[in-house]
Short mmCIF file of C-alpha atoms in Angstrom, two decimals:
data_model
loop_
_atom_site.label_atom_id
_atom_site.label_comp_id
_atom_site.label_asym_id
_atom_site.label_seq_id
_atom_site.Cartn_x
_atom_site.Cartn_y
_atom_site.Cartn_z
CA MET Y 1 97.75 85.04 76.42
CA VAL Y 2 96.46 88.02 78.40
CA GLY Y 3 93.03 88.00 76.77
CA ARG Y 4 92.61 84.28 77.27
CA ALA Y 5 93.69 84.41 80.91
CA ILE Y 6 91.33 87.25 81.75
CA ALA Y 7 88.43 85.83 79.70
CA ALA Y 8 88.73 82.43 81.40
CA LYS Y 9 88.87 84.04 84.87
CA LEU Y 10 85.86 86.24 84.15
CA ALA Y 11 83.88 83.22 82.86
CA GLU Y 12 84.89 81.19 85.94
CA LEU Y 13 83.53 84.04 88.09
CA GLY Y 14 80.17 83.82 86.24
CA HIS Y 15 80.56 86.77 83.86
CA THR Y 16 79.43 86.58 80.23
CA VAL Y 17 82.44 87.16 77.99
CA THR Y 18 82.94 88.08 74.33
CA MET Y 19 86.52 88.13 73.10
CA GLY Y 20 87.22 90.45 70.19
CA THR Y 21 89.75 89.93 67.40
CA ARG Y 22 90.38 91.45 63.97
CA ASP Y 23 89.17 88.44 61.98
CA PRO Y 24 87.15 85.95 64.04
CA GLN Y 25 86.86 83.46 61.14
CA ALA Y 26 90.65 83.34 60.72
CA THR Y 27 91.17 83.04 64.49
CA ALA Y 28 88.62 80.21 64.76
CA ALA Y 29 90.04 78.37 61.73
CA ARG Y 30 93.65 78.36 62.97
CA ARG Y 31 94.81 74.90 64.04
CA GLU Y 32 98.44 75.63 65.02
CA GLY Y 33 99.56 76.77 68.47
CA ASP Y 34 101.84 79.78 68.82
CA ALA Y 35 105.61 80.00 69.29
CA TYR Y 36 105.18 80.21 73.09
CA GLY Y 37 103.48 76.82 73.32
CA ASN Y 38 99.95 78.19 73.64
CA PRO Y 39 97.28 76.07 71.90
CA SER Y 40 95.25 77.39 68.95
CA PHE Y 41 92.19 79.44 69.84
CA ALA Y 42 89.93 76.58 68.75
CA ALA Y 43 91.71 74.11 71.02
CA TRP Y 44 91.60 76.57 73.91
CA GLN Y 45 87.93 77.48 73.33
CA ALA Y 46 86.93 73.80 73.38
CA ALA Y 47 87.54 73.96 77.16
CA GLN Y 48 85.86 77.40 77.40
CA PRO Y 49 82.66 76.86 75.37
CA GLN Y 50 80.81 79.65 77.19
CA ILE Y 51 83.23 82.32 75.87
CA GLN Y 52 82.11 83.92 72.61
CA LEU Y 53 84.49 85.03 69.86
CA GLY Y 54 83.63 88.06 67.73
CA THR Y 55 85.03 91.18 66.16
CA PHE Y 56 86.41 93.99 68.33
CA ALA Y 57 83.16 95.83 67.50
CA GLN Y 58 81.03 92.91 68.75
CA ALA Y 59 83.07 92.62 71.95
CA ALA Y 60 82.65 96.36 72.58
CA ALA Y 61 78.89 96.07 71.92
CA ASP Y 62 78.45 93.06 74.24
CA GLY Y 63 80.59 94.22 77.15
CA GLU Y 64 79.33 96.25 80.07
CA LEU Y 65 82.98 96.53 81.03
CA LEU Y 66 85.84 96.31 78.51
CA PHE Y 67 89.39 94.95 78.81
CA ASN Y 68 92.07 96.14 76.39
CA CYS Y 69 94.35 93.12 75.99
CA THR Y 70 95.65 94.01 72.54
CA ALA Y 71 99.31 94.72 71.76
CA GLY Y 72 99.90 98.38 72.60
CA GLY Y 73 100.64 99.27 68.99
CA GLY Y 74 97.20 98.01 67.95
CA SER Y 75 95.06 99.28 70.83
CA VAL Y 76 93.78 102.51 69.28
CA ALA Y 77 92.94 100.79 65.97
CA ALA Y 78 91.06 98.02 67.79
CA LEU Y 79 88.99 100.56 69.73
CA GLN Y 80 88.39 102.63 66.57
CA SER Y 81 86.68 99.61 65.02
CA ALA Y 82 84.00 99.76 67.76
CA ALA Y 83 80.87 101.87 67.33
CA PRO Y 84 81.30 105.05 69.42
CA GLU Y 85 77.99 104.39 71.23
CA ASP Y 86 79.37 101.01 72.38
CA LEU Y 87 82.24 102.77 74.16
CA ALA Y 88 80.34 105.70 75.64
CA GLY Y 89 80.36 105.71 79.43
CA LYS Y 90 82.00 102.29 79.73
CA THR Y 91 84.98 101.43 81.89
CA LEU Y 92 87.98 100.15 79.93
CA VAL Y 93 90.60 98.25 81.91
CA ASP Y 94 93.79 98.94 79.98
CA VAL Y 95 96.12 95.97 80.48
CA ALA Y 96 98.26 96.74 77.40
CA ASN Y 97 101.82 98.03 77.26
CA PRO Y 98 103.22 100.18 74.43
CA LEU Y 99 106.05 97.75 73.65
CA ASP Y 100 107.96 98.55 70.47
CA PHE Y 101 109.73 95.51 69.01
CA SER Y 102 110.76 97.32 65.81
CA HIS Y 103 114.31 97.90 67.07
CA GLY Y 104 114.79 94.29 68.21
CA MET Y 105 115.00 92.83 71.70
CA PRO Y 106 114.53 93.91 74.36
CA PRO Y 107 111.63 96.11 73.22
CA SER Y 108 111.58 99.81 73.97
CA LEU Y 109 108.36 101.76 74.60
CA SER Y 110 106.57 103.55 71.75
CA VAL Y 111 105.30 106.18 74.19
CA CYS Y 112 106.58 107.03 77.67
CA ASN Y 113 107.92 109.66 80.07
CA THR Y 114 105.59 112.59 79.22
CA ASP Y 115 102.70 110.44 77.95
CA SER Y 116 101.43 106.86 78.16
CA LEU Y 117 99.33 104.42 76.18
CA ALA Y 118 96.54 104.74 78.75
CA GLU Y 119 96.46 108.53 78.36
CA THR Y 120 96.59 108.18 74.56
CA ILE Y 121 93.52 105.91 74.66
CA GLN Y 122 91.71 108.26 77.07
CA ARG Y 123 92.43 111.30 74.86
CA THR Y 124 91.36 109.46 71.69
CA PHE Y 125 88.17 108.06 73.26
CA PRO Y 126 87.09 110.63 75.85
CA ALA Y 127 83.76 108.85 76.44
CA LEU Y 128 85.60 105.82 77.86
CA LYS Y 129 86.59 105.67 81.52
CA VAL Y 130 90.11 104.29 81.22
CA VAL Y 131 91.60 102.49 84.22
CA LYS Y 132 95.17 101.20 83.91
CA ALA Y 133 95.72 97.96 85.81
CA LEU Y 134 97.35 94.52 85.66
CA ASN Y 135 99.98 95.59 83.10
CA THR Y 136 102.97 94.95 85.38
CA MET Y 137 102.86 91.15 85.64
CA ASN Y 138 102.55 87.90 83.70
CA ALA Y 139 99.06 86.84 82.59
CA ASN Y 140 98.98 83.84 84.91
CA VAL Y 141 99.71 86.10 87.89
CA MET Y 142 97.05 88.66 86.80
CA VAL Y 143 94.23 86.18 87.38
CA ASN Y 144 95.80 84.10 90.16
CA PRO Y 145 97.89 86.20 92.54
CA ALA Y 146 98.08 83.21 94.92
CA LEU Y 147 100.56 81.66 92.43
CA LEU Y 148 103.23 83.74 94.19
CA ALA Y 149 104.19 83.70 97.87
CA GLY Y 150 103.41 86.60 100.15
CA GLU Y 151 101.68 89.89 99.48
CA HIS Y 152 102.43 91.52 96.15
CA SER Y 153 100.93 94.46 94.36
CA VAL Y 154 98.72 95.51 91.49
CA PHE Y 155 98.73 99.21 90.55
CA VAL Y 156 95.59 101.11 89.49
CA SER Y 157 95.51 104.50 87.70
CA GLY Y 158 92.50 106.43 86.41
CA ASN Y 159 90.66 109.72 86.32
CA ASP Y 160 87.20 108.39 87.28
CA ALA Y 161 86.81 107.37 90.93
CA ALA Y 162 83.72 105.22 90.30
CA ALA Y 163 85.46 103.35 87.47
CA LYS Y 164 88.50 102.76 89.68
CA ALA Y 165 86.24 101.43 92.45
CA GLN Y 166 84.54 99.10 89.93
CA VAL Y 167 87.92 97.78 88.74
CA THR Y 168 89.19 97.46 92.30
CA ALA Y 169 86.19 95.29 93.18
CA LEU Y 170 86.84 93.14 90.12
CA LEU Y 171 90.53 92.79 91.10
CA ARG Y 172 89.44 91.67 94.57
CA SER Y 173 87.29 88.99 92.92
CA PHE Y 174 90.45 87.84 91.06
CA GLY Y 175 92.12 87.35 94.46
CA TRP Y 176 94.06 90.60 94.71
CA ARG Y 177 94.61 92.10 98.16
CA ALA Y 178 97.47 94.65 97.78
CA ILE Y 179 95.72 96.98 95.31
CA ILE Y 180 97.50 100.36 95.17
CA ASP Y 181 95.70 103.39 93.72
CA LEU Y 182 98.52 105.43 92.19
CA GLY Y 183 96.29 108.40 91.32
CA ASP Y 184 95.02 109.88 88.08
CA LEU Y 185 95.68 108.37 84.67
CA SER Y 186 99.01 110.22 84.25
CA THR Y 187 100.41 107.81 86.84
CA ALA Y 188 100.03 105.06 84.22
CA ARG Y 189 103.29 106.46 82.82
CA GLY Y 190 104.99 104.96 85.85
CA SER Y 191 103.38 101.53 85.64
CA GLU Y 192 104.05 101.31 81.87
CA MET Y 193 107.66 102.47 82.33
CA VAL Y 194 108.31 99.60 84.73
CA LEU Y 195 108.19 97.18 81.78
CA PRO Y 196 111.92 97.43 80.88
CA LEU Y 197 112.81 96.53 84.50
CA TRP Y 198 110.22 93.72 84.42
CA LEU Y 199 111.82 92.31 81.26
CA SER Y 200 115.34 92.45 82.77
CA LEU Y 201 114.05 90.75 85.90
CA MET Y 202 112.47 87.97 83.84
CA GLY Y 203 115.92 87.38 82.33
CA ALA Y 204 117.73 87.59 85.67
CA LEU Y 205 115.25 85.37 87.54
CA GLY Y 206 114.72 82.96 84.65
CA THR Y 207 110.93 83.01 84.96
CA PRO Y 208 107.99 85.32 84.23
CA LEU Y 209 106.31 84.13 87.43
CA PHE Y 210 107.19 86.98 89.77
CA ASN Y 211 105.70 90.32 90.73
CA PHE Y 212 106.57 93.57 92.42
CA ALA Y 213 105.81 93.84 96.10
CA ILE Y 214 106.24 96.92 98.27
CA ALA Y 215 108.32 96.55 101.43
CA ARG Y 216 107.46 99.08 104.15
CA MET D 1 120.92 113.69 101.12
CA VAL D 2 122.20 110.74 99.08
CA GLY D 3 125.85 111.79 99.30
CA ARG D 4 125.64 112.39 103.03
CA ALA D 5 123.90 109.07 103.69
CA ILE D 6 126.44 107.09 101.68
CA ALA D 7 129.46 109.03 103.00
CA ALA D 8 128.38 108.48 106.61
CA LYS D 9 127.79 104.77 106.01
CA LEU D 10 131.18 104.36 104.31
CA ALA D 11 132.91 106.19 107.16
CA GLU D 12 131.08 104.03 109.73
CA LEU D 13 132.40 100.96 107.89
CA GLY D 14 135.95 102.29 108.21
CA HIS D 15 136.45 103.71 104.72
CA THR D 16 138.22 107.03 104.13
CA VAL D 17 135.79 109.41 102.41
CA THR D 18 136.13 112.65 100.45
CA MET D 19 132.88 114.30 99.39
CA GLY D 20 133.07 116.47 96.30
CA THR D 21 131.07 119.60 95.56
CA ARG D 22 131.30 122.49 93.08
CA ASP D 23 132.44 125.09 95.60
CA PRO D 24 133.68 123.60 98.89
CA GLN D 25 134.16 127.04 100.49
CA ALA D 26 130.55 128.00 99.79
CA THR D 27 129.29 124.61 101.01
CA ALA D 28 131.32 124.86 104.22
CA ALA D 29 130.27 128.46 104.88
CA ARG D 30 126.52 127.80 104.55
CA ARG D 31 124.72 128.01 107.90
CA GLU D 32 121.10 127.37 106.82
CA GLY D 33 119.53 123.94 106.45
CA ASP D 34 117.66 123.03 103.28
CA ALA D 35 113.94 123.07 102.49
CA TYR D 36 113.65 119.35 103.40
CA GLY D 37 114.80 119.90 106.98
CA ASN D 38 118.37 118.70 106.44
CA PRO D 39 120.98 120.58 108.46
CA SER D 40 123.68 122.67 106.79
CA PHE D 41 126.79 120.79 105.67
CA ALA D 42 128.81 122.36 108.49
CA ALA D 43 126.30 121.20 111.11
CA TRP D 44 126.19 117.71 109.59
CA GLN D 45 129.98 117.48 109.26
CA ALA D 46 130.44 118.39 112.94
CA ALA D 47 129.17 114.87 113.69
CA GLN D 48 131.24 113.35 110.82
CA PRO D 49 134.65 114.99 111.38
CA GLN D 50 136.48 112.16 109.58
CA ILE D 51 134.74 112.95 106.25
CA GLN D 52 136.67 115.40 104.06
CA LEU D 53 135.03 118.00 101.83
CA GLY D 54 136.69 118.99 98.56
CA THR D 55 136.06 119.72 94.92
CA PHE D 56 134.70 117.04 92.60
CA ALA D 57 138.26 116.82 91.24
CA GLN D 58 139.69 116.21 94.74
CA ALA D 59 137.08 113.56 95.49
CA ALA D 60 137.88 111.80 92.21
CA ALA D 61 141.61 111.96 93.00
CA ASP D 62 141.20 110.62 96.55
CA GLY D 63 138.72 107.83 95.87
CA GLU D 64 139.67 104.28 94.94
CA LEU D 65 135.98 103.80 94.27
CA LEU D 66 133.65 106.65 93.27
CA PHE D 67 129.95 107.28 93.96
CA ASN D 68 127.98 109.59 91.69
CA CYS D 69 125.42 111.18 94.01
CA THR D 70 124.92 114.36 91.99
CA ALA D 71 121.62 115.40 90.44
CA GLY D 72 121.37 113.59 87.09
CA GLY D 73 121.46 116.85 85.14
CA GLY D 74 124.84 117.72 86.69
CA SER D 75 126.54 114.32 86.66
CA VAL D 76 128.53 114.64 83.43
CA ALA D 77 129.73 118.16 84.33
CA ALA D 78 130.84 117.00 87.78
CA LEU D 79 132.83 114.14 86.28
CA GLN D 80 134.30 116.40 83.59
CA SER D 81 135.83 118.53 86.34
CA ALA D 82 137.93 115.53 87.44
CA ALA D 83 141.36 114.85 85.92
CA PRO D 84 140.97 111.99 83.40
CA GLU D 85 143.75 110.01 85.11
CA ASP D 86 141.74 110.13 88.36
CA LEU D 87 138.84 108.33 86.67
CA ALA D 88 140.83 105.78 84.64
CA GLY D 89 140.08 102.20 85.66
CA LYS D 90 137.96 103.18 88.67
CA THR D 91 134.54 101.82 89.50
CA LEU D 92 131.83 104.47 89.62
CA VAL D 93 128.63 103.55 91.45
CA ASP D 94 126.00 105.62 89.69
CA VAL D 95 123.23 106.35 92.19
CA ALA D 96 121.84 109.33 90.25
CA ASN D 97 118.59 109.57 88.31
CA PRO D 98 118.04 111.80 85.26
CA LEU D 99 115.12 113.66 86.81
CA ASP D 100 113.96 116.70 84.84
CA PHE D 101 112.10 119.23 86.99
CA SER D 102 111.96 121.86 84.23
CA HIS D 103 108.33 121.00 83.36
CA GLY D 104 107.14 121.05 86.99
CA MET D 105 106.09 118.22 89.28
CA PRO D 106 106.21 115.32 89.05
CA PRO D 107 109.54 115.35 87.21
CA SER D 108 109.96 113.52 83.92
CA LEU D 109 113.24 111.90 82.85
CA SER D 110 115.75 113.81 80.72
CA VAL D 111 116.91 110.54 79.14
CA CYS D 112 115.12 107.18 79.03
CA ASN D 113 113.74 104.31 76.97
CA THR D 114 116.57 103.91 74.39
CA ASP D 115 119.31 105.35 76.62
CA SER D 116 120.02 106.03 80.29
CA LEU D 117 122.09 108.34 82.46
CA ALA D 118 124.36 105.42 83.36
CA GLU D 119 125.05 104.64 79.70
CA THR D 120 125.58 108.35 78.99
CA ILE D 121 128.23 108.50 81.72
CA GLN D 122 129.87 105.28 80.50
CA ARG D 123 130.00 106.56 76.89
CA THR D 124 131.39 109.94 77.98
CA PHE D 125 134.00 108.43 80.31
CA PRO D 126 134.91 105.05 78.78
CA ALA D 127 137.80 104.58 81.25
CA LEU D 128 135.31 104.39 84.15
CA LYS D 129 133.64 101.12 85.10
CA VAL D 130 130.09 102.32 85.67
CA VAL D 131 127.81 100.24 87.90
CA LYS D 132 124.23 101.42 88.37
CA ALA D 133 122.89 100.66 91.83
CA LEU D 134 120.85 102.06 94.74
CA ASN D 135 118.93 104.54 92.55
CA THR D 136 115.50 103.01 93.21
CA MET D 137 115.02 103.88 96.88
CA ASN D 138 115.26 106.63 99.49
CA ALA D 139 118.71 107.51 100.84
CA ASN D 140 117.92 106.20 104.31
CA VAL D 141 116.98 102.82 102.85
CA MET D 142 120.11 102.71 100.65
CA VAL D 143 122.41 102.50 103.66
CA ASN D 144 120.07 100.73 106.07
CA PRO D 145 117.89 98.14 104.36
CA ALA D 146 116.83 96.82 107.78
CA LEU D 147 114.69 99.99 108.10
CA LEU D 148 112.04 98.07 106.13
CA ALA D 149 110.39 94.76 106.98
CA GLY D 150 111.13 91.61 105.01
CA GLU D 151 113.39 91.02 102.05
CA HIS D 152 113.51 93.79 99.46
CA SER D 153 115.73 94.38 96.48
CA VAL D 154 118.56 96.46 95.12
CA PHE D 155 119.25 96.24 91.38
CA VAL D 156 122.75 96.24 89.88
CA SER D 157 123.65 96.89 86.20
CA GLY D 158 127.07 97.13 84.60
CA ASN D 159 129.34 95.96 81.80
CA ASP D 160 132.33 94.95 83.96
CA ALA D 161 131.89 91.76 85.99
CA ALA D 162 134.68 92.56 88.44
CA ALA D 163 133.28 96.04 89.11
CA LYS D 164 129.82 94.55 89.71
CA ALA D 165 131.32 92.03 92.12
CA GLN D 166 133.13 94.86 93.97
CA VAL D 167 129.88 96.86 94.26
CA THR D 168 127.92 93.77 95.28
CA ALA D 169 130.38 93.16 98.14
CA LEU D 170 130.03 96.78 99.22
CA LEU D 171 126.22 96.49 99.12
CA ARG D 172 126.46 93.40 101.32
CA SER D 173 128.48 95.45 103.80
CA PHE D 174 125.63 98.00 103.79
CA GLY D 175 123.29 95.18 104.88
CA TRP D 176 121.79 94.24 101.51
CA ARG D 177 120.82 90.61 100.92
CA ALA D 178 118.47 90.61 97.88
CA ILE D 179 120.96 92.00 95.33
CA ILE D 180 119.72 91.37 91.78
CA ASP D 181 122.17 91.57 88.86
CA LEU D 182 119.99 92.81 85.99
CA GLY D 183 122.73 92.43 83.36
CA ASP D 184 124.78 94.87 81.33
CA LEU D 185 124.58 98.64 81.69
CA SER D 186 121.68 98.95 79.23
CA THR D 187 119.48 97.42 81.95
CA ALA D 188 119.99 100.66 83.89
CA ARG D 189 117.26 102.03 81.58
CA GLY D 190 114.83 99.85 83.50
CA SER D 191 115.96 100.84 86.99
CA GLU D 192 116.01 104.56 86.05
CA MET D 193 112.57 104.29 84.40
CA VAL D 194 111.09 102.97 87.63
CA LEU D 195 111.41 106.46 89.14
CA PRO D 196 108.00 107.74 87.97
CA LEU D 197 106.32 104.73 89.64
CA TRP D 198 108.45 105.28 92.74
CA LEU D 199 107.30 108.92 92.93
CA SER D 200 103.62 107.94 92.54
CA LEU D 201 104.04 105.30 95.24
CA MET D 202 105.58 107.86 97.59
CA GLY D 203 102.42 109.93 97.09
CA ALA D 204 100.07 106.97 97.46
CA LEU D 205 101.82 105.54 100.53
CA GLY D 206 102.55 108.92 102.13
CA THR D 207 106.18 108.08 102.87
CA PRO D 208 109.50 107.67 101.03
CA LEU D 209 110.38 104.78 103.34
CA PHE D 210 109.47 101.83 101.13
CA ASN D 211 111.20 99.72 98.51
CA PHE D 212 110.49 97.26 95.75
CA ALA D 213 110.57 93.60 96.64
CA ILE D 214 110.18 90.70 94.23
CA ALA D 215 107.52 88.11 95.05
CA ARG D 216 108.18 84.66 93.57
#
């Protein structure tokens, strides 16, 4: 859902997009939608013919800027399948959350408090410039903040000021106005740790179409 | 700060208030303010003569409804100093957060993810009806939501519906309108885990006078 939403928005904005997956043939051959009512990749791609499908390695090779939209538990493995030279110096927007469903619902986090998924990725791939962003809202809100009324916020964390500026400009092109720079990448602990509250709120409000705003 | 803010608001609303502390004599004798610019208890109490100061045990005995405004690391010990019969059947509004400053700033949490301070208190004192609330904002905002513009939220978690209704009514009397019932007490994990984001936001915004709002 997240990858499709971001890929479609990037394509709409005129960017060239390659989506990566473990087994592109299997993904392309699938004809069933998923349990959430999303169509098969093939059915979705029919309306997005300009978006390429490839391996994670091909997506990393093609992209000038990378988005990590994998499940948190698979993020490091997905990036390990890329050639190191295809990661070197590139900005990675880390949209993933380290949700752990192994103990049932609601999920807990597989890493938190004194570490984060974003920091784990940055430590494992020091040549990447990791910027945490967009991980605190539903995919439809990520690429269309005007879906919700009023001003609401997207949080940005990262160690590289130029990479954060690049991501901030991209977020503006998505329609974001209230972009809050939380600080260095350790502040991604905070935005990842908001997920349990987000999940409770989805239950309490009966919809995933909401977002955090900051009242002053 | 939290205990004073809530005690003063309760007194203003006509409630009879006893504040508990480890050593009331020492607290009353102190003449220096604290490092945050707050006056000594004696100086503060001079303007709040109707508020009594006693031990934690006295506060638990006097109160029909209890507020836990201790530091998270001291909450269980404070409640253990109360007579069990003074806790039995009472609602405890748990405003504390399990902040752990032992590894420096910013603090991490001493319990999170698969447990929470609120659940720890509930397990340790099963005769209490623990309701988590007000722990996601500055003390001045807790008792005066109109300090901030627009509608912003307070989250409530608890296992006892009647206790949550009692706390919700009290929050309304404090001026709260956007009161969100997150569910049972396990949802306090989410509101406690928002603290790291709150602390980063205080740094980014340069003020503790803000709160989370929910855009729909």
